[in-house]
Amino acid sequence: MTPREKSPFWYTMATLVFKVAGWHLGEIHNPDIRKSMMIAAPHTSNWDIILARAAFYLMGVPVRFTVKKEWTDNWALGWLVKAIGGLAVDRSRNNSLVDGMVKLFNEHDELVILITPEGTRAYQPRWRKGYYFAALGAQVPIRLGYLDYKKKEAGIGEAVWPTGDYEADEAKIKAFYRNVTGRFPEKGVR
């Protein structure tokens, strides 16, 4: 766990967010996994990042997420983006994001990269596949983080190890998320 995850300040802030919002933690499967791609779904609201970030602090899961390098270099907000887990990715050279994530996994002993495969808060029947191929290339599992607004519960489902059969693995992942209610259910996984 990174020093940021052990910070009493961030833990207190996360506790406050959960208390004010009336949320609680659910099950946390595979807590011993230290390298993984973490899905956050369904992603239907801007509130998701605040609740998810708070949940991962409370769970002790040191999630990071990729952002444009410009966000971490920003003089006004760069410190905050880094503090909540932003990992800078330089997109100016048309680098492959998948290759970049595989490289990040290879460079770290512990790394959990958080992604939203829908790529939008609107309903999206076709997920972006980059998360899957990054996990496959780095030989790390895909963990299923969730925010269930109906239960006001956050947790992590069973890890899915990518087999190379994207369609079969995606079907298994989406089956899990069909039982999770997003803030706007009509935009959730079907």
Coordinates of N, CA and C in Angstrom, one line a residue:
M1 N 0.8 -1.2 0.0 CA 0.0 0.0 0.0 C 0.9 1.2 0.0
T2 N 0.5 2.2 -0.8 CA 1.3 3.4 -0.9 C 1.1 4.3 0.3
P3 N 2.1 5.2 0.6 CA 1.9 6.1 1.7 C 0.6 6.9 1.6
R4 N 0.2 7.3 0.3 CA -1.1 8.0 0.1 C -2.3 7.2 0.6
E5 N -2.3 5.9 0.5 CA -3.4 5.1 0.9 C -3.4 5.0 2.4
K6 N -2.3 5.1 3.1 CA -2.3 5.0 4.5 C -2.5 6.4 5.2
S7 N -2.7 7.4 4.4 CA -2.8 8.8 5.0 C -4.0 8.9 5.8
P8 N -3.9 9.4 7.1 CA -5.1 9.6 7.9 C -6.0 10.7 7.3
F9 N -5.4 11.7 6.6 CA -6.3 12.7 6.0 C -7.2 12.1 5.0
W10 N -6.7 11.3 4.0 CA -7.5 10.7 3.0 C -8.5 9.7 3.5
Y11 N -8.1 9.0 4.5 CA -9.0 8.0 5.2 C -10.2 8.7 5.8
T12 N -9.8 9.8 6.5 CA -10.9 10.6 7.2 C -11.8 11.2 6.2
M13 N -11.3 11.7 5.1 CA -12.1 12.3 4.0 C -13.0 11.2 3.4
A14 N -12.5 10.0 3.2 CA -13.3 8.9 2.6 C -14.4 8.5 3.6
T15 N -14.1 8.4 4.8 CA -15.0 8.1 5.9 C -16.2 9.1 5.9
L16 N -15.8 10.3 5.8 CA -16.8 11.4 5.9 C -17.7 11.3 4.6
V17 N -17.1 11.1 3.4 CA -17.9 11.0 2.2 C -18.9 9.9 2.4
F18 N -18.5 8.7 2.8 CA -19.4 7.6 3.0 C -20.5 7.8 4.0
K19 N -20.1 8.4 5.1 CA -21.1 8.7 6.2 C -22.1 9.7 5.7
V20 N -21.7 10.8 5.1 CA -22.7 11.8 4.6 C -23.6 11.2 3.5
A21 N -23.0 10.4 2.7 CA -23.8 9.8 1.6 C -24.6 8.6 2.0
G22 N -24.3 8.0 3.2 CA -25.1 6.9 3.6 C -24.7 5.6 3.0
W23 N -23.4 5.5 2.6 CA -22.9 4.3 1.9 C -22.2 3.4 2.9
H24 N -22.0 2.1 2.4 CA -21.2 1.2 3.2 C -20.4 0.3 2.3
L25 N -19.4 -0.5 2.8 CA -18.6 -1.4 2.0 C -19.3 -2.8 2.0
G26 N -19.3 -3.4 0.8 CA -19.7 -4.8 0.7 C -18.6 -5.7 0.7
E27 N -18.7 -6.8 0.0 CA -17.6 -7.8 -0.1 C -16.4 -7.3 -0.9
I28 N -15.3 -7.7 -0.4 CA -14.0 -7.4 -1.1 C -13.3 -8.7 -1.4
H29 N -13.5 -9.2 -2.6 CA -12.9 -10.5 -3.0 C -11.4 -10.3 -3.4
N30 N -10.6 -11.3 -3.2 CA -9.2 -11.4 -3.6 C -8.4 -10.2 -3.1
P31 N -8.5 -9.8 -1.8 CA -7.8 -8.7 -1.3 C -6.2 -8.8 -1.4
D32 N -5.7 -10.0 -1.6 CA -4.3 -10.2 -1.6 C -3.7 -9.9 -3.0
I33 N -4.5 -9.6 -4.0 CA -3.9 -9.3 -5.4 C -3.4 -7.9 -5.3
R34 N -2.1 -7.8 -5.8 CA -1.4 -6.5 -5.7 C -1.2 -5.8 -7.1
K35 N -1.4 -6.6 -8.1 CA -1.4 -6.0 -9.5 C -2.6 -6.5 -10.2
S36 N -3.4 -5.5 -10.7 CA -4.6 -5.8 -11.4 C -5.1 -4.6 -12.2
M37 N -6.0 -4.9 -13.1 CA -6.8 -3.9 -13.8 C -8.1 -3.9 -13.1
M38 N -8.5 -2.8 -12.6 CA -9.8 -2.7 -11.8 C -10.8 -2.0 -12.6
I39 N -11.9 -2.7 -12.9 CA -13.0 -2.1 -13.6 C -13.9 -1.3 -12.6
A40 N -14.4 -0.2 -13.0 CA -15.4 0.5 -12.2 C -16.6 0.7 -13.1
A41 N -17.7 -0.1 -12.8 CA -18.9 -0.1 -13.6 C -20.1 -0.4 -12.7
P42 N -21.3 0.0 -13.2 CA -21.5 0.8 -14.3 C -21.2 2.2 -14.0
H43 N -20.7 2.9 -15.0 CA -20.3 4.3 -14.9 C -21.4 5.2 -15.5
T44 N -22.3 5.7 -14.6 CA -23.4 6.5 -15.1 C -23.5 7.9 -14.6
S45 N -22.6 8.3 -13.7 CA -22.7 9.6 -13.1 C -21.3 10.2 -12.8
N46 N -21.2 11.5 -12.7 CA -19.9 12.1 -12.3 C -19.6 11.8 -10.8
W47 N -20.6 11.5 -10.0 CA -20.5 11.2 -8.6 C -19.7 9.9 -8.4
D48 N -19.6 9.0 -9.5 CA -19.0 7.7 -9.4 C -17.5 7.9 -8.9
I49 N -16.8 8.8 -9.5 CA -15.4 8.9 -9.2 C -15.2 9.3 -7.7
I50 N -16.0 10.1 -7.2 CA -15.9 10.6 -5.8 C -16.2 9.4 -4.8
L51 N -17.3 8.7 -5.1 CA -17.6 7.5 -4.3 C -16.6 6.4 -4.4
A52 N -16.2 6.1 -5.7 CA -15.3 5.0 -5.9 C -13.9 5.3 -5.3
R53 N -13.5 6.6 -5.4 CA -12.2 6.9 -4.8 C -12.3 6.8 -3.3
A54 N -13.4 7.2 -2.7 CA -13.5 7.1 -1.2 C -13.6 5.6 -0.8
A55 N -14.3 4.8 -1.6 CA -14.4 3.3 -1.3 C -13.1 2.7 -1.4
F56 N -12.3 3.0 -2.4 CA -11.0 2.3 -2.5 C -10.0 2.8 -1.3
Y57 N -10.1 4.0 -0.9 CA -9.3 4.4 0.3 C -9.8 3.6 1.5
L58 N -11.1 3.4 1.7 CA -11.6 2.7 2.9 C -11.2 1.2 2.8
M59 N -11.2 0.6 1.6 CA -10.8 -0.8 1.4 C -9.3 -1.0 1.4
G60 N -8.5 0.1 1.4 CA -7.1 0.0 1.4 C -6.5 -0.5 0.0
V61 N -7.3 -0.3 -1.0 CA -6.8 -0.7 -2.4 C -6.2 0.6 -3.0
P62 N -4.9 0.5 -3.3 CA -4.2 1.7 -3.9 C -4.4 1.9 -5.4
V63 N -5.7 2.2 -5.8 CA -6.0 2.3 -7.2 C -5.3 3.6 -7.8
R64 N -4.9 3.5 -9.0 CA -4.4 4.6 -9.8 C -5.3 4.6 -11.1
F65 N -5.3 5.7 -11.7 CA -6.0 5.8 -13.0 C -5.2 6.7 -14.0
T66 N -5.4 6.3 -15.3 CA -4.6 7.1 -16.3 C -5.3 8.3 -16.7
V67 N -4.6 9.4 -16.8 CA -5.1 10.7 -17.2 C -4.1 11.3 -18.2
K68 N -4.6 12.2 -19.0 CA -3.7 12.9 -19.9 C -2.6 13.6 -19.1
K69 N -1.4 13.6 -19.6 CA -0.2 14.2 -18.9 C -0.5 15.7 -18.6
E70 N -1.3 16.4 -19.4 CA -1.6 17.8 -19.1 C -2.3 17.9 -17.8
W71 N -3.1 16.9 -17.4 CA -3.8 17.0 -16.1 C -2.9 17.0 -14.9
T72 N -1.8 16.2 -15.0 CA -0.9 16.2 -13.9 C 0.1 17.3 -13.9
D73 N 0.3 17.9 -15.1 CA 1.2 19.0 -15.2 C 0.6 20.4 -14.9
N74 N -0.7 20.4 -14.8 CA -1.5 21.6 -14.6 C -1.1 22.2 -13.2
W75 N -0.7 23.5 -13.3 CA -0.2 24.1 -12.0 C -1.2 24.2 -11.0
A76 N -2.5 24.4 -11.3 CA -3.5 24.6 -10.3 C -4.1 23.3 -9.8
L77 N -4.3 22.3 -10.6 CA -4.9 21.0 -10.2 C -4.0 19.8 -10.2
G78 N -2.9 19.9 -10.8 CA -2.0 18.7 -11.0 C -1.7 18.0 -9.7
W79 N -1.5 18.8 -8.6 CA -1.2 18.1 -7.3 C -2.4 17.3 -6.8
L80 N -3.6 17.8 -7.0 CA -4.8 17.0 -6.6 C -5.0 15.8 -7.5
V81 N -4.8 15.9 -8.8 CA -5.0 14.7 -9.7 C -4.0 13.6 -9.2
K82 N -2.7 14.0 -9.0 CA -1.7 13.0 -8.5 C -2.1 12.5 -7.1
A83 N -2.6 13.3 -6.2 CA -2.9 12.9 -4.9 C -4.0 11.8 -4.8
I84 N -5.0 11.9 -5.8 CA -6.0 11.0 -5.8 C -5.8 9.8 -6.7
G85 N -4.5 9.7 -7.3 CA -4.1 8.5 -8.0 C -3.9 8.6 -9.5
G86 N -3.9 9.9 -10.0 CA -3.7 10.0 -11.4 C -2.3 9.6 -11.9
L87 N -2.2 8.8 -12.9 CA -1.0 8.4 -13.6 C -0.9 9.1 -14.9
A88 N 0.1 9.9 -15.1 CA 0.2 10.6 -16.4 C 0.5 9.7 -17.6
V89 N -0.2 9.9 -18.7 CA 0.1 9.2 -19.9 C 0.3 10.2 -21.0
D90 N 1.4 10.2 -21.7 CA 1.7 11.1 -22.8 C 1.1 10.7 -24.0
R91 N 0.0 11.3 -24.5 CA -0.7 10.9 -25.7 C -0.3 11.7 -26.9
S92 N 0.7 12.6 -26.7 CA 1.1 13.5 -27.8 C 1.9 12.8 -28.9
R93 N 2.4 11.6 -28.5 CA 3.2 10.9 -29.5 C 2.5 9.7 -30.1
N94 N 1.1 9.7 -30.0 CA 0.3 8.6 -30.5 C 0.8 7.2 -29.9
N95 N 1.2 7.2 -28.7 CA 1.6 6.0 -28.0 C 0.4 5.1 -27.8
S96 N 0.6 3.8 -27.8 CA -0.5 2.9 -27.5 C -0.7 2.9 -26.0
L97 N -2.0 3.2 -25.6 CA -2.3 3.2 -24.2 C -2.2 1.8 -23.6
V98 N -2.6 0.8 -24.4 CA -2.4 -0.6 -23.9 C -1.0 -0.9 -23.6
D99 N -0.1 -0.5 -24.6 CA 1.4 -0.8 -24.3 C 1.9 0.0 -23.1
G100 N 1.4 1.2 -23.0 CA 1.8 2.1 -21.9 C 1.3 1.5 -20.5
M101 N 0.1 0.9 -20.5 CA -0.3 0.3 -19.2 C 0.5 -1.0 -18.9
V102 N 0.8 -1.8 -20.0 CA 1.6 -3.0 -19.8 C 3.0 -2.6 -19.2
K103 N 3.5 -1.5 -19.8 CA 4.8 -1.0 -19.3 C 4.7 -0.6 -17.8
L104 N 3.7 0.1 -17.5 CA 3.5 0.5 -16.1 C 3.4 -0.7 -15.1
F105 N 2.7 -1.7 -15.6 CA 2.6 -2.9 -14.7 C 4.0 -3.6 -14.6
N106 N 4.7 -3.6 -15.7 CA 6.1 -4.2 -15.6 C 7.0 -3.4 -14.7
E107 N 6.8 -2.1 -14.6 CA 7.7 -1.3 -13.8 C 7.4 -1.2 -12.3
H108 N 6.2 -1.8 -11.9 CA 5.8 -1.7 -10.5 C 5.6 -3.1 -9.9
D109 N 5.9 -3.2 -8.7 CA 5.6 -4.5 -7.9 C 4.2 -4.5 -7.5
E110 N 3.6 -3.4 -7.3 CA 2.2 -3.3 -6.9 C 1.6 -2.2 -7.7
L111 N 0.5 -2.5 -8.4 CA -0.2 -1.5 -9.2 C -1.6 -1.9 -9.5
V112 N -2.6 -1.1 -9.2 CA -4.0 -1.4 -9.6 C -4.4 -0.2 -10.4
I113 N -4.7 -0.4 -11.7 CA -5.2 0.7 -12.6 C -6.7 0.6 -12.7
L114 N -7.3 1.7 -12.4 CA -8.8 1.8 -12.4 C -9.2 2.3 -13.8
I115 N -10.2 1.7 -14.4 CA -10.7 2.1 -15.6 C -12.3 2.0 -15.7
T116 N -12.9 2.7 -16.6 CA -14.3 2.6 -16.8 C -14.4 2.1 -18.3
P117 N -14.7 0.8 -18.5 CA -14.7 0.3 -19.9 C -15.7 0.9 -20.8
E118 N -16.8 1.5 -20.2 CA -17.8 2.1 -21.1 C -17.2 3.3 -21.8
G119 N -16.3 4.0 -21.2 CA -15.7 5.2 -21.8 C -16.6 6.4 -21.8
T120 N -17.8 6.3 -21.2 CA -18.8 7.4 -21.2 C -19.8 7.1 -20.0
R121 N -20.5 8.1 -19.6 CA -21.5 7.9 -18.6 C -22.8 7.5 -19.2
A122 N -22.9 7.6 -20.5 CA -24.2 7.2 -21.2 C -24.1 5.7 -21.4
Y123 N -25.3 5.1 -21.7 CA -25.4 3.7 -22.0 C -24.5 3.4 -23.1
Q124 N -23.7 2.3 -23.0 CA -22.7 1.9 -24.1 C -22.7 0.4 -24.1
P125 N -23.4 -0.2 -25.2 CA -23.4 -1.6 -25.3 C -22.1 -2.3 -25.6
R126 N -21.2 -1.5 -26.3 CA -19.9 -2.0 -26.6 C -18.8 -1.3 -25.8
W127 N -18.1 -2.1 -25.0 CA -17.1 -1.6 -24.1 C -15.8 -1.4 -24.9
R128 N -15.0 -0.5 -24.5 CA -13.6 -0.4 -25.0 C -12.8 -1.6 -24.6
K129 N -12.0 -2.1 -25.4 CA -11.3 -3.4 -25.1 C -9.9 -3.2 -24.6
G130 N -9.4 -2.0 -24.5 CA -8.0 -1.7 -24.1 C -7.7 -2.3 -22.7
Y131 N -8.6 -2.1 -21.8 CA -8.4 -2.7 -20.4 C -8.1 -4.2 -20.4
Y132 N -8.8 -4.9 -21.3 CA -8.7 -6.3 -21.4 C -7.3 -6.7 -21.9
F133 N -6.9 -6.1 -23.0 CA -5.7 -6.4 -23.6 C -4.5 -6.0 -22.8
A134 N -4.6 -4.9 -22.1 CA -3.6 -4.5 -21.1 C -3.4 -5.5 -20.0
A135 N -4.5 -6.0 -19.5 CA -4.5 -7.1 -18.5 C -3.9 -8.3 -19.0
L136 N -4.3 -8.7 -20.2 CA -3.8 -9.9 -20.9 C -2.3 -9.8 -21.1
G137 N -1.8 -8.6 -21.7 CA -0.4 -8.4 -21.9 C 0.5 -8.4 -20.7
A138 N -0.1 -7.8 -19.6 CA 0.7 -7.7 -18.4 C 0.5 -9.0 -17.5
Q139 N -0.3 -9.9 -17.9 CA -0.6 -11.1 -17.2 C -1.1 -10.8 -15.8
V140 N -2.1 -9.9 -15.7 CA -2.7 -9.5 -14.4 C -4.2 -9.8 -14.5
P141 N -4.9 -10.0 -13.4 CA -6.3 -10.2 -13.4 C -7.1 -8.9 -13.6
I142 N -8.3 -9.1 -13.9 CA -9.3 -8.0 -14.0 C -10.2 -8.1 -12.8
R143 N -10.2 -7.1 -11.9 CA -11.0 -7.1 -10.7 C -12.2 -6.3 -11.0
L144 N -13.3 -6.6 -10.3 CA -14.6 -6.1 -10.6 C -15.1 -5.2 -9.5
G145 N -14.7 -3.9 -9.5 CA -15.1 -2.9 -8.6 C -16.5 -2.4 -8.9
Y146 N -17.3 -2.1 -7.9 CA -18.6 -1.7 -8.2 C -19.2 -0.7 -7.2
L147 N -20.1 0.1 -7.6 CA -20.9 1.0 -6.8 C -22.3 0.7 -7.1
D148 N -23.0 0.1 -6.1 CA -24.4 -0.2 -6.3 C -25.3 0.9 -5.6
Y149 N -25.9 1.8 -6.4 CA -26.6 2.9 -5.8 C -27.9 2.4 -5.1
K150 N -28.5 1.3 -5.6 CA -29.7 0.8 -4.9 C -29.4 0.4 -3.5
K151 N -28.3 -0.3 -3.3 CA -27.9 -0.8 -2.0 C -27.0 0.2 -1.2
K152 N -26.6 1.2 -1.9 CA -25.6 2.2 -1.4 C -24.4 1.4 -0.9
E153 N -23.9 0.6 -1.7 CA -22.8 -0.4 -1.4 C -21.7 -0.3 -2.4
A154 N -20.4 -0.4 -1.9 CA -19.3 -0.4 -2.8 C -18.5 -1.7 -2.4
G155 N -17.9 -2.3 -3.4 CA -17.2 -3.5 -3.2 C -16.4 -4.0 -4.4
I156 N -15.8 -5.2 -4.3 CA -15.1 -5.8 -5.4 C -15.5 -7.3 -5.5
G157 N -15.9 -7.6 -6.7 CA -16.3 -9.0 -7.0 C -15.1 -9.9 -7.3
E158 N -15.3 -11.1 -7.6 CA -14.3 -12.1 -7.9 C -13.4 -11.6 -9.1
A159 N -12.2 -11.8 -9.0 CA -11.2 -11.5 -10.1 C -11.5 -12.4 -11.3
V160 N -11.3 -11.9 -12.5 CA -11.4 -12.6 -13.7 C -10.0 -12.6 -14.4
W161 N -9.4 -13.8 -14.6 CA -8.1 -13.8 -15.3 C -8.4 -13.9 -16.8
P162 N -7.9 -13.0 -17.6 CA -8.1 -13.0 -19.0 C -7.6 -14.3 -19.7
T163 N -8.4 -14.9 -20.5 CA -8.0 -16.2 -21.1 C -7.5 -16.0 -22.6
G164 N -7.8 -14.8 -23.1 CA -7.5 -14.6 -24.5 C -8.7 -14.6 -25.4
D165 N -9.8 -15.2 -24.8 CA -11.1 -15.2 -25.5 C -11.9 -14.0 -25.0
Y166 N -11.8 -12.9 -25.7 CA -12.4 -11.6 -25.2 C -13.9 -11.7 -25.0
E167 N -14.6 -12.3 -26.0 CA -16.0 -12.4 -26.0 C -16.5 -13.1 -24.8
A168 N -15.9 -14.3 -24.5 CA -16.3 -15.1 -23.4 C -16.0 -14.5 -22.0
D169 N -14.8 -13.9 -21.9 CA -14.4 -13.2 -20.7 C -15.3 -11.9 -20.5
E170 N -15.6 -11.2 -21.5 CA -16.4 -10.0 -21.4 C -17.9 -10.4 -21.0
A171 N -18.4 -11.5 -21.5 CA -19.7 -12.0 -21.1 C -19.7 -12.3 -19.6
K172 N -18.7 -12.9 -19.1 CA -18.6 -13.2 -17.7 C -18.6 -11.9 -16.8
I173 N -17.8 -11.0 -17.3 CA -17.7 -9.7 -16.6 C -19.0 -8.9 -16.6
K174 N -19.6 -8.8 -17.7 CA -20.9 -8.1 -17.9 C -22.0 -8.8 -17.1
A175 N -22.0 -10.1 -17.0 CA -23.0 -10.9 -16.2 C -22.9 -10.4 -14.7
F176 N -21.7 -10.2 -14.2 CA -21.6 -9.7 -12.8 C -22.3 -8.3 -12.7
Y177 N -22.0 -7.4 -13.6 CA -22.4 -6.0 -13.5 C -23.9 -5.9 -13.8
R178 N -24.6 -6.8 -14.4 CA -26.0 -6.7 -14.7 C -26.8 -6.7 -13.4
N179 N -26.2 -7.2 -12.3 CA -26.8 -7.2 -11.0 C -26.4 -6.0 -10.1
V180 N -25.8 -5.0 -10.7 CA -25.3 -3.8 -10.0 C -26.1 -2.6 -10.6
T181 N -26.7 -1.8 -9.7 CA -27.5 -0.7 -10.1 C -26.7 0.6 -10.1
G182 N -26.5 1.3 -11.2 CA -25.8 2.5 -11.3 C -26.8 3.7 -10.8
R183 N -26.2 4.9 -10.7 CA -27.0 6.0 -10.2 C -28.2 6.2 -11.2
F184 N -27.9 6.0 -12.5 CA -29.0 6.1 -13.5 C -29.1 4.7 -14.1
P185 N -30.0 3.9 -13.5 CA -30.1 2.5 -14.0 C -30.3 2.3 -15.5
E186 N -31.0 3.2 -16.1 CA -31.2 3.0 -17.6 C -29.9 3.1 -18.4
K187 N -28.8 3.6 -17.8 CA -27.5 3.7 -18.4 C -26.6 2.6 -18.1
G188 N -27.1 1.6 -17.2 CA -26.2 0.6 -16.7 C -26.0 -0.6 -17.7
V189 N -25.3 -1.6 -17.3 CA -25.0 -2.8 -18.1 C -26.2 -3.6 -18.3
R190 N -26.4 -4.0 -19.6 CA -27.6 -4.8 -20.0 C -27.1 -6.1 -20.5

